[in-house]
Coordinates of C-alpha atoms in Angstrom, one line a residue:
Chain A
M1311 CA -0.3 -0.2 0.2
K1312 CA 1.0 3.6 -0.5
K1313 CA 2.3 5.6 2.1
D1314 CA -0.9 8.1 1.4
D1315 CA -3.4 5.3 1.6
L1316 CA -1.4 4.1 5.4
L1317 CA -1.8 7.7 6.5
R1318 CA -5.7 7.8 5.7
V1319 CA -5.9 4.6 7.2
Y1320 CA -4.1 6.1 10.4
Y1321 CA -6.1 9.1 10.0
L1322 CA -9.8 6.8 10.1
M1323 CA -8.0 5.2 13.6
R1324 CA -7.7 8.4 15.3
L1325 CA -10.7 9.8 13.7
V1326 CA -13.0 6.4 15.1
R1327 CA -11.0 6.4 18.9
G1328 CA -11.2 10.2 18.9
F1329 CA -14.7 10.7 18.3
E1330 CA -15.4 7.3 20.6
T1331 CA -13.6 9.1 23.5
R1332 CA -15.3 12.7 23.4
A1333 CA -18.5 10.2 23.2
A1334 CA -17.8 8.8 26.8
E1335 CA -16.7 12.8 27.9
Q1336 CA -19.9 14.1 26.9
Y1337 CA -21.8 10.8 28.3
T1338 CA -20.4 11.8 31.4
R1339 CA -21.7 15.2 31.1
G1340 CA -24.9 14.0 30.5
R1341 CA -25.4 15.5 27.4
I1342 CA -25.7 12.0 25.9
G1343 CA -28.6 9.6 27.0
G1344 CA -29.6 6.3 26.9
F1345 CA -27.0 3.4 25.7
C1346 CA -23.9 4.3 24.2
H1347 CA -21.6 1.6 22.8
L1348 CA -18.2 2.5 21.8
Y1349 CA -16.0 1.1 18.9
S1350 CA -12.7 1.6 21.0
G1351 CA -10.5 -1.4 20.5
E1352 CA -12.0 -2.7 16.9
E1353 CA -11.2 0.2 14.8
A1354 CA -9.2 -2.2 12.8
V1355 CA -12.3 -4.7 11.9
A1356 CA -14.6 -1.9 10.5
I1357 CA -11.5 0.3 8.5
G1358 CA -10.2 -3.2 7.1
A1359 CA -13.3 -4.5 6.5
L1360 CA -14.6 -1.2 4.9
W1361 CA -11.5 -0.2 3.2
H1362 CA -12.0 -2.4 -0.8
L1363 CA -15.6 -1.5 -0.3
R1364 CA -17.3 0.5 -3.4
K1365 CA -19.3 4.2 -2.8
D1366 CA -22.3 2.6 -4.0
D1367 CA -21.9 -0.8 -1.7
Y1368 CA -24.4 -1.5 1.1
V1369 CA -23.1 -1.3 4.9
I1370 CA -25.1 -2.5 7.6
G1371 CA -25.0 -3.6 11.3
S1372 CA -25.5 -3.4 14.9
Y1373 CA -25.7 -0.7 17.5
R1374 CA -21.7 -0.2 17.9
D1375 CA -22.8 1.9 14.9
H1376 CA -20.6 5.2 15.0
A1377 CA -17.3 3.8 13.3
Y1378 CA -19.7 2.5 10.7
Y1379 CA -21.0 5.8 10.0
L1380 CA -17.8 8.3 10.1
L1381 CA -15.8 5.6 8.1
R1382 CA -18.6 5.8 5.1
G1383 CA -17.7 9.8 5.1
G1384 CA -20.0 10.7 7.7
D1385 CA -19.8 14.2 9.4
P1386 CA -18.6 14.1 13.2
G1387 CA -20.8 17.2 13.7
R1388 CA -24.1 15.3 12.5
A1389 CA -23.4 12.7 14.5
M1390 CA -22.1 14.1 17.9
A1391 CA -25.8 16.0 17.5
E1392 CA -27.3 12.6 16.9
L1393 CA -25.8 11.8 20.0
F1394 CA -27.3 14.6 22.1
G1395 CA -30.6 14.3 20.7
H1396 CA -30.6 17.1 18.3
A1397 CA -32.5 18.3 15.2
D1398 CA -29.1 18.5 13.4
G1399 CA -28.2 15.0 14.1
I1400 CA -28.2 12.3 11.1
C1401 CA -31.6 11.0 12.3
K1402 CA -33.2 14.4 13.7
G1403 CA -32.3 13.0 17.3
K1404 CA -35.1 10.6 17.1
G1405 CA -32.6 7.5 16.8
G1406 CA -29.7 8.0 18.9
S1407 CA -26.4 6.2 19.2
M1408 CA -27.8 2.7 18.4
H1409 CA -29.9 3.8 15.4
F1410 CA -27.4 6.3 13.0
F1411 CA -28.2 5.9 9.3
D1412 CA -27.1 7.9 6.0
R1413 CA -28.6 7.0 3.3
T1414 CA -26.7 9.4 1.0
L1415 CA -23.8 7.3 2.3
H1416 CA -25.5 4.1 1.7
F1417 CA -24.9 3.3 5.5
Y1418 CA -28.0 1.6 5.7
G1419 CA -28.0 1.6 9.7
G1420 CA -27.3 0.6 13.1
Y1421 CA -30.0 -1.9 14.7
A1422 CA -30.3 -2.9 18.3
I1423 CA -32.2 -6.1 18.4
V1424 CA -29.2 -8.5 18.5
G1425 CA -29.1 -10.4 14.9
G1426 CA -31.9 -8.0 13.9
M1427 CA -30.3 -6.4 11.1
C1428 CA -28.8 -9.9 9.4
P1429 CA -32.1 -10.9 7.3
I1430 CA -32.4 -7.2 6.1
A1431 CA -28.8 -7.6 4.6
A1432 CA -30.0 -9.9 2.5
G1433 CA -32.9 -8.4 1.3
M1434 CA -31.0 -5.3 0.4
A1435 CA -28.8 -8.2 -1.4
L1436 CA -31.9 -9.5 -3.1
A1437 CA -32.8 -5.5 -4.2
A1438 CA -29.0 -5.2 -5.9
R1439 CA -29.2 -9.0 -7.6
T1440 CA -32.7 -8.6 -9.0
R1441 CA -32.0 -4.9 -10.3
G1442 CA -29.0 -6.2 -12.2
E1443 CA -26.1 -4.3 -10.3
D1444 CA -23.3 -5.9 -8.7
R1445 CA -23.1 -3.6 -5.2
V1446 CA -22.5 -6.0 -2.5
V1447 CA -23.6 -5.8 1.4
L1448 CA -21.2 -5.6 4.0
C1449 CA -23.1 -6.5 7.4
F1450 CA -21.9 -6.1 10.6
F1451 CA -23.1 -8.0 14.3
G1452 CA -21.6 -9.3 17.1
D1453 CA -20.6 -12.4 18.6
G1454 CA -24.1 -12.8 20.8
A1455 CA -25.6 -12.5 17.2
T1456 CA -24.5 -15.9 16.1
N1457 CA -27.1 -17.2 18.8
Q1458 CA -30.2 -15.7 17.7
G1459 CA -32.4 -17.5 15.7
V1460 CA -33.3 -14.7 13.1
Y1461 CA -29.4 -15.0 12.4
H1462 CA -29.2 -18.4 11.6
E1463 CA -32.0 -17.9 9.5
A1464 CA -30.7 -15.5 7.5
L1465 CA -27.4 -17.2 7.1
N1466 CA -29.4 -19.9 5.8
M1467 CA -31.3 -17.9 2.9
A1468 CA -28.6 -16.0 1.7
S1469 CA -26.6 -19.4 1.0
L1470 CA -29.5 -20.9 -0.6
L1471 CA -29.9 -17.9 -2.7
K1472 CA -26.2 -17.2 -3.8
L1473 CA -26.9 -13.6 -2.4
P1474 CA -24.1 -11.1 -2.7
V1475 CA -23.4 -10.3 1.3
V1476 CA -20.3 -10.6 3.2
W1477 CA -21.1 -11.3 7.2
V1478 CA -18.4 -9.5 9.2
C1479 CA -18.5 -10.8 12.7
E1480 CA -17.1 -8.8 15.8
N1481 CA -16.0 -11.6 17.9
N1482 CA -14.7 -9.1 20.7
L1483 CA -15.4 -12.4 23.0
Y1484 CA -18.2 -10.9 25.6
A1485 CA -22.2 -10.8 24.8
I1486 CA -22.7 -8.3 27.1
G1487 CA -21.5 -9.7 30.0
T1488 CA -21.3 -13.4 29.2
S1489 CA -18.0 -14.9 27.1
V1490 CA -18.6 -16.7 23.5
Q1491 CA -17.4 -20.1 25.9
R1492 CA -20.4 -19.9 28.4
S1493 CA -22.7 -19.1 25.0
S1494 CA -21.8 -20.7 22.1
A1495 CA -21.6 -24.9 22.0
Q1496 CA -19.8 -24.4 19.0
E1497 CA -16.9 -21.7 19.9
S1498 CA -15.1 -21.1 16.7
L1499 CA -17.9 -18.8 15.2
S1500 CA -16.1 -19.4 12.0
R1501 CA -17.0 -22.8 12.1
K1502 CA -20.1 -22.4 13.2
A1503 CA -21.2 -20.3 10.0
G1504 CA -19.6 -22.1 7.3
E1505 CA -19.8 -26.1 7.9
A1506 CA -23.6 -25.1 8.7
Y1507 CA -24.5 -22.9 5.8
N1508 CA -22.0 -24.2 3.2
M1509 CA -19.7 -20.9 2.9
P1510 CA -16.3 -19.8 2.8
A1511 CA -15.7 -18.5 6.3
W1512 CA -12.3 -16.9 7.5
V1513 CA -10.8 -16.0 10.7
A1514 CA -8.7 -12.8 10.6
D1515 CA -7.0 -10.7 13.5
G1516 CA -9.0 -7.8 14.2
M1517 CA -6.6 -5.8 16.0
D1518 CA -4.9 -6.1 12.3
F1519 CA -5.7 -3.7 9.7
F1520 CA -3.9 -5.6 6.9
K1521 CA -5.5 -9.0 7.9
M1522 CA -8.7 -7.4 8.1
Q1523 CA -8.3 -5.3 4.7
S1524 CA -6.5 -8.7 3.0
V1525 CA -9.7 -11.4 3.6
A1526 CA -12.2 -8.7 3.4
E1527 CA -11.3 -8.1 -0.4
R1528 CA -11.7 -11.7 -1.0
A1529 CA -15.2 -11.9 0.1
I1530 CA -16.1 -8.6 -1.5
K1531 CA -14.5 -10.0 -5.0
R1532 CA -16.8 -13.2 -4.1
A1533 CA -20.0 -11.6 -3.9
R1534 CA -19.3 -9.2 -6.3
A1535 CA -18.8 -12.1 -8.8
G1536 CA -22.0 -13.4 -8.0
E1537 CA -20.4 -16.0 -6.0
G1538 CA -22.3 -15.6 -2.9
P1539 CA -22.2 -14.8 0.6
S1540 CA -18.9 -15.7 2.6
F1541 CA -18.0 -15.0 6.7
I1542 CA -15.4 -12.7 7.8
E1543 CA -14.9 -14.0 12.2
A1544 CA -13.2 -11.0 13.2
R1545 CA -11.3 -11.4 16.7
C1546 CA -11.0 -8.6 18.0
Y1547 CA -11.9 -6.8 21.3
R1548 CA -13.4 -3.9 23.0
Y1549 CA -12.0 -1.8 25.5
Q1550 CA -14.7 -0.4 27.6
G1551 CA -17.6 -2.3 28.9
H1552 CA -20.9 -3.2 26.3
S1553 CA -21.9 0.1 26.8
M1554 CA -21.5 3.3 28.7
S1555 CA -23.1 2.0 31.5
D1556 CA -21.3 -1.3 31.6
P1557 CA -18.0 -1.1 34.1
G1558 CA -17.2 -4.5 32.7
T1559 CA -16.4 -6.3 35.9
Y1560 CA -16.1 -9.6 34.4
R1561 CA -13.2 -9.3 32.9
G1562 CA -9.9 -9.6 34.2
K1563 CA -7.4 -6.7 34.3
Q1564 CA -4.6 -9.1 32.4
E1565 CA -6.7 -10.0 29.9
I1566 CA -7.4 -6.2 28.8
E1567 CA -3.8 -5.5 29.4
H1568 CA -3.2 -8.7 26.7
W1569 CA -5.7 -6.8 24.4
R1570 CA -4.2 -3.7 24.7
K1571 CA -0.9 -4.7 23.7
R1572 CA -1.8 -5.5 20.5
D1573 CA -3.5 -2.0 19.8
P1574 CA -4.0 -1.5 15.9
I1575 CA -2.5 2.0 16.2
P1576 CA 0.3 1.6 17.2
K1577 CA 0.6 -1.6 15.6
L1578 CA 0.0 0.1 12.2
K1579 CA 1.9 3.3 13.1
A1580 CA 4.9 1.3 13.5
A1581 CA 4.2 -0.7 10.5
I1582 CA 4.3 2.3 8.7
R1583 CA 7.6 3.4 9.7
G1584 CA 8.8 0.4 9.1
D1585 CA 8.1 0.9 5.3
F1586 CA 8.4 4.9 4.7
D1587 CA 10.3 7.5 6.2
A1588 CA 7.4 8.5 8.1
P1589 CA 8.4 11.2 11.0
E1590 CA 6.6 11.7 14.0
A1591 CA 5.5 15.3 13.2
E1592 CA 3.3 13.7 9.9
F1593 CA 1.6 11.6 12.8
E1594 CA 1.3 14.7 15.2
A1595 CA -0.2 16.3 12.5
I1596 CA -2.9 13.8 11.7
D1597 CA -3.7 13.5 15.5
R1598 CA -4.2 17.7 16.0
R1599 CA -6.6 17.9 12.6
V1600 CA -8.5 14.9 14.3
R1601 CA -8.6 17.0 17.6
E1602 CA -9.6 20.3 15.7
E1603 CA -12.3 18.4 14.1
L1604 CA -13.9 16.6 17.1
D1605 CA -13.9 20.1 18.6
R1606 CA -15.8 21.5 16.0
A1607 CA -17.9 18.7 15.9
V1608 CA -18.4 18.6 19.7
A1609 CA -19.3 22.8 19.2
T1610 CA -21.6 21.9 16.5
A1611 CA -23.5 19.5 18.8
E1612 CA -23.5 21.9 21.7
A1613 CA -25.0 24.6 19.5
G1614 CA -28.4 22.6 18.4
R1615 CA -31.2 21.7 19.7
E1616 CA -34.1 18.8 20.1
L1617 CA -37.0 18.7 17.2
P1618 CA -40.0 21.1 18.6
R1619 CA -42.7 19.2 20.1
E1620 CA -45.1 20.2 16.7
R1621 CA -42.7 17.9 14.3
L1622 CA -42.7 15.2 16.6
Y1623 CA -45.5 12.7 13.9
E1624 CA -43.2 14.0 11.0
D1625 CA -41.1 11.1 9.6
L1626 CA -44.1 7.9 10.5
Y1627 CA -45.7 7.6 6.8
V1628 CA -44.8 8.4 3.1
D1629 CA -47.8 10.8 2.7
Chain B
M600 CA -68.0 -6.8 -14.1
S601 CA -66.7 -10.0 -13.9
H602 CA -67.7 -12.2 -11.4
M603 CA -64.9 -14.6 -9.4
T604 CA -64.0 -15.7 -6.0
Y605 CA -62.0 -13.4 -3.3
R606 CA -59.0 -16.1 -3.8
E607 CA -59.0 -15.0 -7.8
A608 CA -59.6 -11.2 -7.0
L609 CA -56.6 -11.7 -4.8
N610 CA -54.6 -13.5 -7.6
L611 CA -55.5 -11.1 -10.5
A612 CA -54.6 -8.0 -8.2
L613 CA -51.0 -9.0 -7.8
R614 CA -50.7 -10.5 -11.5
E615 CA -51.6 -6.5 -12.2
E616 CA -49.2 -5.2 -10.0
M617 CA -46.4 -7.5 -11.3
E618 CA -47.3 -6.5 -14.6
R619 CA -47.2 -3.1 -13.5
D620 CA -43.9 -2.7 -12.2
P621 CA -41.4 -4.9 -12.1
A622 CA -40.2 -3.7 -8.8
V623 CA -43.0 -5.9 -7.8
I624 CA -41.6 -9.6 -6.5
V625 CA -43.5 -12.3 -4.5
F626 CA -41.8 -14.3 -1.9
G627 CA -42.9 -17.4 0.6
E628 CA -43.1 -20.6 1.8
D629 CA -44.4 -22.8 -1.0
V630 CA -45.6 -20.0 -2.7
A631 CA -43.9 -20.7 -5.9
E632 CA -44.2 -23.7 -7.2
Y633 CA -46.5 -25.6 -4.4
E634 CA -48.4 -22.0 -5.9
G635 CA -49.4 -20.9 -2.7
S636 CA -51.1 -22.7 0.4
F637 CA -54.2 -21.4 -0.6
K638 CA -53.7 -21.0 -4.0
V639 CA -53.1 -17.1 -4.2
T640 CA -50.2 -16.8 -6.0
R641 CA -51.5 -19.4 -8.7
G642 CA -49.3 -19.3 -12.1
L643 CA -47.7 -16.4 -11.1
L644 CA -44.2 -18.4 -11.2
K645 CA -45.0 -19.3 -14.6
Q646 CA -45.8 -15.9 -16.0
F647 CA -43.3 -13.6 -14.1
G648 CA -40.0 -16.5 -13.6
P649 CA -38.0 -17.4 -10.5
S650 CA -36.5 -13.8 -9.9
R651 CA -39.5 -12.4 -9.5
V652 CA -41.4 -15.8 -7.8
F653 CA -39.5 -17.9 -5.4
D654 CA -39.7 -19.8 -2.2
T655 CA -38.4 -19.7 0.4
P656 CA -37.5 -22.0 3.6
I657 CA -39.7 -22.2 6.9
S658 CA -38.2 -18.6 8.2
E659 CA -40.9 -16.0 8.6
A660 CA -38.6 -13.2 10.4
A661 CA -36.2 -13.7 7.6
I662 CA -39.1 -13.8 5.0
V663 CA -40.2 -10.2 6.9
G664 CA -36.5 -9.3 6.9
L665 CA -35.5 -10.0 3.5
A666 CA -38.4 -7.9 2.5
T667 CA -37.5 -4.8 4.3
G668 CA -34.2 -5.1 2.8
A669 CA -35.2 -5.0 -0.6
A670 CA -37.7 -2.4 -0.2
M671 CA -35.0 -0.5 1.6
A672 CA -33.2 -1.3 -1.8
G673 CA -35.3 0.1 -4.3
L674 CA -37.9 -3.5 -4.6
R675 CA -41.6 -3.5 -3.7
P676 CA -41.8 -6.4 -1.9
V677 CA -45.3 -8.7 -1.3
P678 CA -43.7 -11.6 0.9
E679 CA -46.4 -13.9 2.2
L680 CA -47.0 -15.7 5.7
M681 CA -48.7 -18.8 4.9
T682 CA -50.7 -17.7 7.8
V683 CA -51.3 -15.1 10.0
N684 CA -50.1 -17.6 13.3
F685 CA -46.9 -17.5 12.0
A686 CA -46.3 -13.4 12.2
F687 CA -45.8 -14.1 16.0
V688 CA -42.3 -15.7 15.1
A689 CA -42.1 -12.5 13.0
M690 CA -43.0 -10.1 14.8
D691 CA -39.9 -8.8 15.7
Q692 CA -39.2 -8.5 12.4
I693 CA -42.6 -6.5 11.5
C694 CA -43.4 -4.4 14.9
N695 CA -39.6 -3.8 15.5
H696 CA -37.9 -3.3 12.6
L697 CA -40.5 -2.7 9.5
A698 CA -42.5 -0.3 11.3
V699 CA -40.1 1.3 13.2
M700 CA -37.9 2.1 11.0
R701 CA -38.9 4.8 8.9
Y702 CA -39.4 6.9 11.9
M703 CA -36.3 6.0 13.8
F704 CA -34.2 7.1 10.9
G705 CA -35.3 10.3 11.0
G706 CA -37.8 9.9 7.7
Q707 CA -34.2 8.8 5.5
V708 CA -36.0 6.1 4.1
A709 CA -39.2 4.7 2.9
L710 CA -40.4 0.3 2.9
P711 CA -42.8 -0.2 0.7
V712 CA -43.6 -3.9 1.5
T713 CA -46.9 -5.7 1.6
I714 CA -46.9 -8.5 4.0
R715 CA -49.7 -10.6 3.2
M716 CA -51.1 -13.0 5.7
P717 CA -54.4 -15.6 6.0
G718 CA -55.8 -16.0 9.2
G719 CA -59.2 -16.4 11.4
G720 CA -60.6 -19.7 13.1
G721 CA -63.6 -21.8 11.8
H722 CA -61.6 -25.1 10.6
Q723 CA -60.6 -27.1 13.5
L724 CA -57.3 -26.2 13.4
A725 CA -57.1 -25.6 17.3
A726 CA -54.9 -22.8 19.7
Q727 CA -51.6 -22.2 17.6
H728 CA -53.4 -22.4 14.0
S729 CA -56.7 -20.1 14.3
H730 CA -55.4 -16.4 15.0
S731 CA -56.6 -13.3 14.5
L732 CA -53.8 -10.7 14.7
E733 CA -55.1 -7.7 13.2
H734 CA -55.5 -5.8 16.5
V735 CA -52.0 -6.1 17.0
F736 CA -50.8 -4.3 13.8
A737 CA -53.3 -2.0 14.2
H738 CA -51.9 -0.6 17.3
T739 CA -48.6 -0.2 15.9
P740 CA -47.4 3.0 14.7
G741 CA -45.3 2.8 11.3
L742 CA -47.8 0.5 10.0
K743 CA -50.8 0.5 7.8
A744 CA -53.7 -2.8 8.3
V745 CA -55.9 -3.4 6.0
Y746 CA -58.6 -6.2 6.3
P747 CA -60.7 -6.7 2.6
A748 CA -64.4 -8.3 3.2
T749 CA -65.6 -8.6 0.2
V750 CA -64.1 -9.5 -3.5
A751 CA -64.1 -6.4 -5.0
D752 CA -61.9 -5.2 -1.9
A753 CA -59.6 -8.4 -2.3
R754 CA -58.2 -6.8 -5.6
A755 CA -58.7 -2.8 -4.6
L756 CA -57.8 -3.1 -1.6
L757 CA -54.8 -5.3 -2.5
K758 CA -54.0 -3.0 -5.6
A759 CA -53.6 0.0 -3.0
A760 CA -51.5 -1.9 -0.4
V761 CA -48.3 -3.0 -3.1
R762 CA -48.7 0.7 -4.5
D763 CA -48.8 2.1 -0.6
D764 CA -44.9 3.5 0.1
N765 CA -45.5 2.3 3.6
P766 CA -45.2 -0.9 4.8
V767 CA -48.8 -2.3 5.3
V768 CA -49.9 -5.5 6.9
F769 CA -52.6 -7.5 4.5
L770 CA -55.2 -9.8 6.4
E771 CA -56.9 -12.3 4.7
H772 CA -59.4 -14.4 5.9
E773 CA -59.1 -18.1 5.4
G774 CA -62.7 -18.2 5.2
L775 CA -63.5 -16.4 2.3
Y776 CA -60.9 -17.4 -0.1
G777 CA -64.0 -19.3 -1.5
L778 CA -66.5 -16.0 -1.4
K779 CA -68.0 -14.7 -5.0
G780 CA -69.1 -12.0 -5.9
E781 CA -68.4 -9.2 -8.8
V782 CA -65.3 -7.1 -9.6
P783 CA -65.5 -3.9 -11.9
E784 CA -63.8 -4.1 -14.7
E785 CA -61.6 -1.1 -14.2
A786 CA -58.5 -1.9 -12.2
E787 CA -58.7 1.2 -9.9
P788 CA -57.2 0.3 -6.3
A789 CA -58.8 1.3 -3.1
T790 CA -58.1 4.0 -0.8
I791 CA -56.4 3.0 2.3
G792 CA -58.4 4.6 5.5
E793 CA -61.7 4.6 4.1
A794 CA -64.4 2.7 5.4
A795 CA -67.5 2.0 3.5
V796 CA -71.2 1.7 4.3
L797 CA -72.4 -1.7 2.3
R798 CA -75.9 -1.5 3.4
R799 CA -77.8 1.4 4.4
G800 CA -79.7 1.2 7.9
R801 CA -81.5 3.5 10.1
D802 CA -82.2 1.6 13.6
V803 CA -78.6 0.5 14.6
S804 CA -74.9 0.8 12.9
L805 CA -73.1 -2.5 12.7
V806 CA -69.2 -2.1 12.3
A807 CA -67.2 -5.3 11.4
Y808 CA -64.2 -6.0 9.0
G809 CA -63.2 -8.9 7.7
A810 CA -64.9 -12.0 7.5
M811 CA -67.4 -10.4 10.2
T812 CA -68.6 -8.2 7.7
Q813 CA -70.1 -10.9 6.0
A814 CA -72.0 -11.8 9.5
A815 CA -72.9 -8.4 9.9
L816 CA -74.2 -8.2 6.2
A817 CA -76.1 -11.5 7.3
A818 CA -77.4 -10.2 10.3
A819 CA -79.0 -7.2 8.8
G820 CA -81.0 -9.1 6.4
A821 CA -82.3 -11.1 9.0
L822 CA -83.2 -8.3 11.1
E823 CA -84.9 -6.7 8.5
K824 CA -87.0 -10.0 7.6
E825 CA -87.7 -11.0 11.2
D826 CA -87.5 -7.7 13.3
G827 CA -88.7 -5.4 11.4
V828 CA -84.9 -3.5 12.3
S829 CA -83.2 -1.3 9.5
A830 CA -79.3 -2.0 10.3
E831 CA -76.5 0.1 8.7
V832 CA -73.6 -2.2 8.1
V833 CA -70.3 -0.2 7.8
D834 CA -67.2 -2.2 6.9
L835 CA -63.8 -1.1 8.2
R836 CA -61.9 -2.4 5.5
S837 CA -58.6 -0.1 6.8
L838 CA -58.1 -1.0 10.8
R839 CA -54.7 1.2 10.4
P840 CA -55.8 4.4 9.5
W841 CA -59.6 3.5 10.5
D842 CA -62.2 6.1 9.3
R843 CA -63.4 7.2 12.6
D844 CA -65.6 9.9 11.1
L845 CA -67.8 7.6 8.9
V846 CA -68.0 5.7 11.6
A847 CA -69.2 8.6 14.0
E848 CA -71.5 9.9 11.1
S849 CA -73.1 6.5 10.5
V850 CA -73.6 6.1 14.6
A851 CA -74.8 9.4 14.9
G852 CA -77.1 8.8 12.5
T853 CA -78.5 5.5 13.8
H854 CA -77.8 6.4 17.6
R855 CA -76.8 3.2 18.5
A856 CA -73.5 0.7 17.7
V857 CA -72.4 -3.2 17.8
I858 CA -68.9 -3.8 16.6
V859 CA -68.1 -7.1 15.1
E860 CA -64.9 -8.5 15.6
E861 CA -63.4 -12.2 15.5
P862 CA -60.5 -12.1 18.2
P863 CA -61.3 -11.9 21.8
P864 CA -62.4 -8.4 23.1
V865 CA -59.7 -7.3 25.6
C866 CA -57.7 -4.2 24.0
G867 CA -59.0 -4.9 20.5
V868 CA -60.6 -3.2 17.2
G869 CA -64.2 -2.8 18.8
A870 CA -62.4 -1.5 22.3
E871 CA -60.9 1.0 20.4
V872 CA -63.8 1.7 18.2
V873 CA -66.1 2.3 21.3
A874 CA -64.0 4.3 22.7
T875 CA -63.2 6.5 19.9
L876 CA -67.6 6.7 19.5
C877 CA -67.9 7.7 23.2
E878 CA -65.4 10.4 22.3
M879 CA -66.9 11.8 19.1
V880 CA -70.9 11.2 19.2
F881 CA -71.4 10.3 22.6
D882 CA -74.6 12.8 23.0
R883 CA -75.8 11.0 20.4
L884 CA -75.9 7.5 21.5
D885 CA -79.6 5.7 22.4
A886 CA -77.6 2.7 24.4
P887 CA -74.1 1.7 25.6
P888 CA -72.3 0.7 22.3
V889 CA -71.4 -3.1 22.9
R890 CA -69.1 -5.3 21.1
V891 CA -70.0 -9.2 19.5
S892 CA -66.3 -10.7 20.0
G893 CA -64.5 -13.7 19.8
A894 CA -64.6 -15.9 23.2
D895 CA -61.4 -15.2 25.6
V896 CA -60.2 -18.1 25.2
P897 CA -57.6 -19.9 23.4
M898 CA -59.2 -21.8 20.0
P899 CA -60.4 -25.2 21.1
Y900 CA -59.8 -27.9 18.6
A901 CA -63.3 -29.5 19.1
R902 CA -65.9 -28.5 16.2
E903 CA -68.9 -27.4 18.0
L904 CA -66.9 -25.9 21.0
E905 CA -64.7 -23.6 18.2
Q906 CA -67.9 -22.1 16.9
S907 CA -69.2 -21.0 19.7
C908 CA -66.0 -19.3 19.9
I909 CA -66.4 -17.6 16.4
P910 CA -69.4 -14.5 16.5
H911 CA -72.1 -15.4 14.0
A912 CA -74.5 -13.6 12.5
A913 CA -77.3 -15.2 14.8
D914 CA -74.6 -13.6 17.7
V915 CA -74.7 -10.1 16.0
V916 CA -79.0 -10.2 16.0
A917 CA -79.4 -11.6 19.9
A918 CA -77.3 -8.2 20.4
V919 CA -79.5 -6.0 18.4
R920 CA -82.3 -7.6 20.1
R921 CA -81.2 -7.1 23.4
M922 CA -80.3 -3.3 22.8
M923 CA -82.9 -2.4 21.1
G924 CA -85.3 -4.6 23.8

C-alpha cells in the first residue's frame, strides 16, 4: 500500500477512537442519554472490512455503529448532534447512538436488536441482484448475534439464494457480560457459520488492519462476482464495557492489558515507519487535525436543539 | 363486471401489479412451485419467472427481514406468511424493525412492503393455527393494516397496499377465499383508510371488518326480515388508519352501535371503536355501544366448541335485540 493510503488509515483510526473518547466524555457530562456503545479497540475491524468497498455498496450493522457512519464519510458534527438528540443530527435526534443511518452514504443503519439486521442485509443483497447491479452488502454484528434464531435464518437464506453479502462478525469475546465460551456450544464462530451454511468462512485478526483488509478483499470480490456470501470472524476486543453503563467487571485486568498490547493504532504506526520515512511530526499533524475536527463536532452539537414538539409526528408515514 | 372468488381477486391484483411494476416481487413458503397453500399465488411463477416469484425456507422472521431490506434497496416486495399465526415468530421483524425504521431513521427511508397473511378460525385447527392478530398491527405506529371483506375489495385493497410506499399488513380471511362476488372492470385501487357503508339503515350501525362483515351483512338481512329493524353495515376495510369519521357519522345517524370482531375483546379493534364513539358522538347514543367478539380463550379444537367461540350472524342479531329491547 502507498504511504498516503496508510496515513489515511491512521487518520481513520484516530478519528474513530477520538470520536468515541469524546462521546464518553459527553455521556459522563450527561449530554448523551440512553445506551452508548463504543467501538474503541475494534477500529481495525471496520476500517479493514470497509477498505475495499465501493461507495455505492451497502453497509448495515449493529448498535455499536458510530464507526460505520464515520468510515462511510459521515460528518462527526452531525453524528455528535444525533448523540445529543438534536434536530440537526443524522436522524433528527429520533434514533440516537444505536440508530445512525445515512442513505446518501449507503450506510443503512444501526439496529439494536441483536441479529435483527441480518435478514435485512440479505434483502438488500436480493434487491441489488434482482435489479442487475453488482453491489455487495457488508453486514456487521457481534458474537452474540450468532446465538439468535433470525441470524441462522438469514445466513441459511443468503447462502441458499447465493446473495452478495459479506458477514462480518466482530467477535469481541463477550455478549454484554457472557463470554463466547459460556454462550456458544461451538466456540469457533467461523465454523459455526461456514460449515452449517456451506460458505467460505475465515478467521481474521481483528486487531490488525492489514489482515482484516486482505480477508475482506477476498470476500467482497467473491460476492461481487456472484459467487455468494462468505463469513469473516474478526477476533477483536472492546476496551470499554458493553455500553457506557457497563463497568465491564467480568473481565480481568490481565486480559484487558493483554489485548491493549495488541492495539491496532501503534501497530499500524510501526508498520508505516517500517516501510516509509515517516517522522513523528506527520502523525502529530494528523492527531491535531482529528482533535480540531472533533472540537468542532462537539461545538456543533452543543449549539443545536431538539426538534420542536410540533414535529413529533413527522416521518412516520410517506404521504 | 366479472364474477370471481376472493382468492381469484387477490391473484388478479397480484398479476396486475406485477405486470405494472417490475419492482414487485413475491416470495414466501410454497408460494412458487406449490402455488401457495391457499393457491392465491397460482400461476405467478410461470408468468413472472423465478427471479420475481420464489420459495423460501420456513423462516418467517427472515422472510419479513428480506422484504424490509429489499424494499430499502429499491424493490416493492409482497411476501406471504403462510398464515397469520406464523407472524408471531416474525413479530420482531414486523413491529420492531419494519414498522419503526422510517421514523427511527428520521424519515430517510421508505419501506413499500405488503405482507400478506391469511388468518382467522373456523377450520378446527386448534389454538396455534386459529389466530386473528389484526389488533396488534392496528396498534403499531408505522404500519398500515387492511382487511378486505368483499371480493371487489380483495382486489382493490391489495392493489392499493402494493402501491403504498409504507409497510402494509394485508390480512386475508381463510374462510373468505371461496366467497364469490363481482369485480368491476376498471382496475382502480382502493383508498386505504376509507371505510364503506355496505348497507344503509336507520336503527343501528353494525361496524365490522374481514369475515365479520359478512356476518354483519347476514345479520342485517335477518333483522330486517324477522324484526323489522333497519341495520346499517359499515365495513372498516382498513384498521390502521381507520375511518373514525365515517363510523361516527353512521352512529350519529342510527344512535346505536354494535361492533363485530373475530378475536377476543380485550384491547381489540372493538374496544378502540367504542372508545372513539364515546369521545366523538357520546351525546348521540341511545344505548351503550356493545361488542360481539371472539371468546376470550385460546381456540379449542372440537367443532361445536370452536364455533361457539366465533361470532356468527345469530350472535349479532341477538346483540341487536338485547340493545333494542
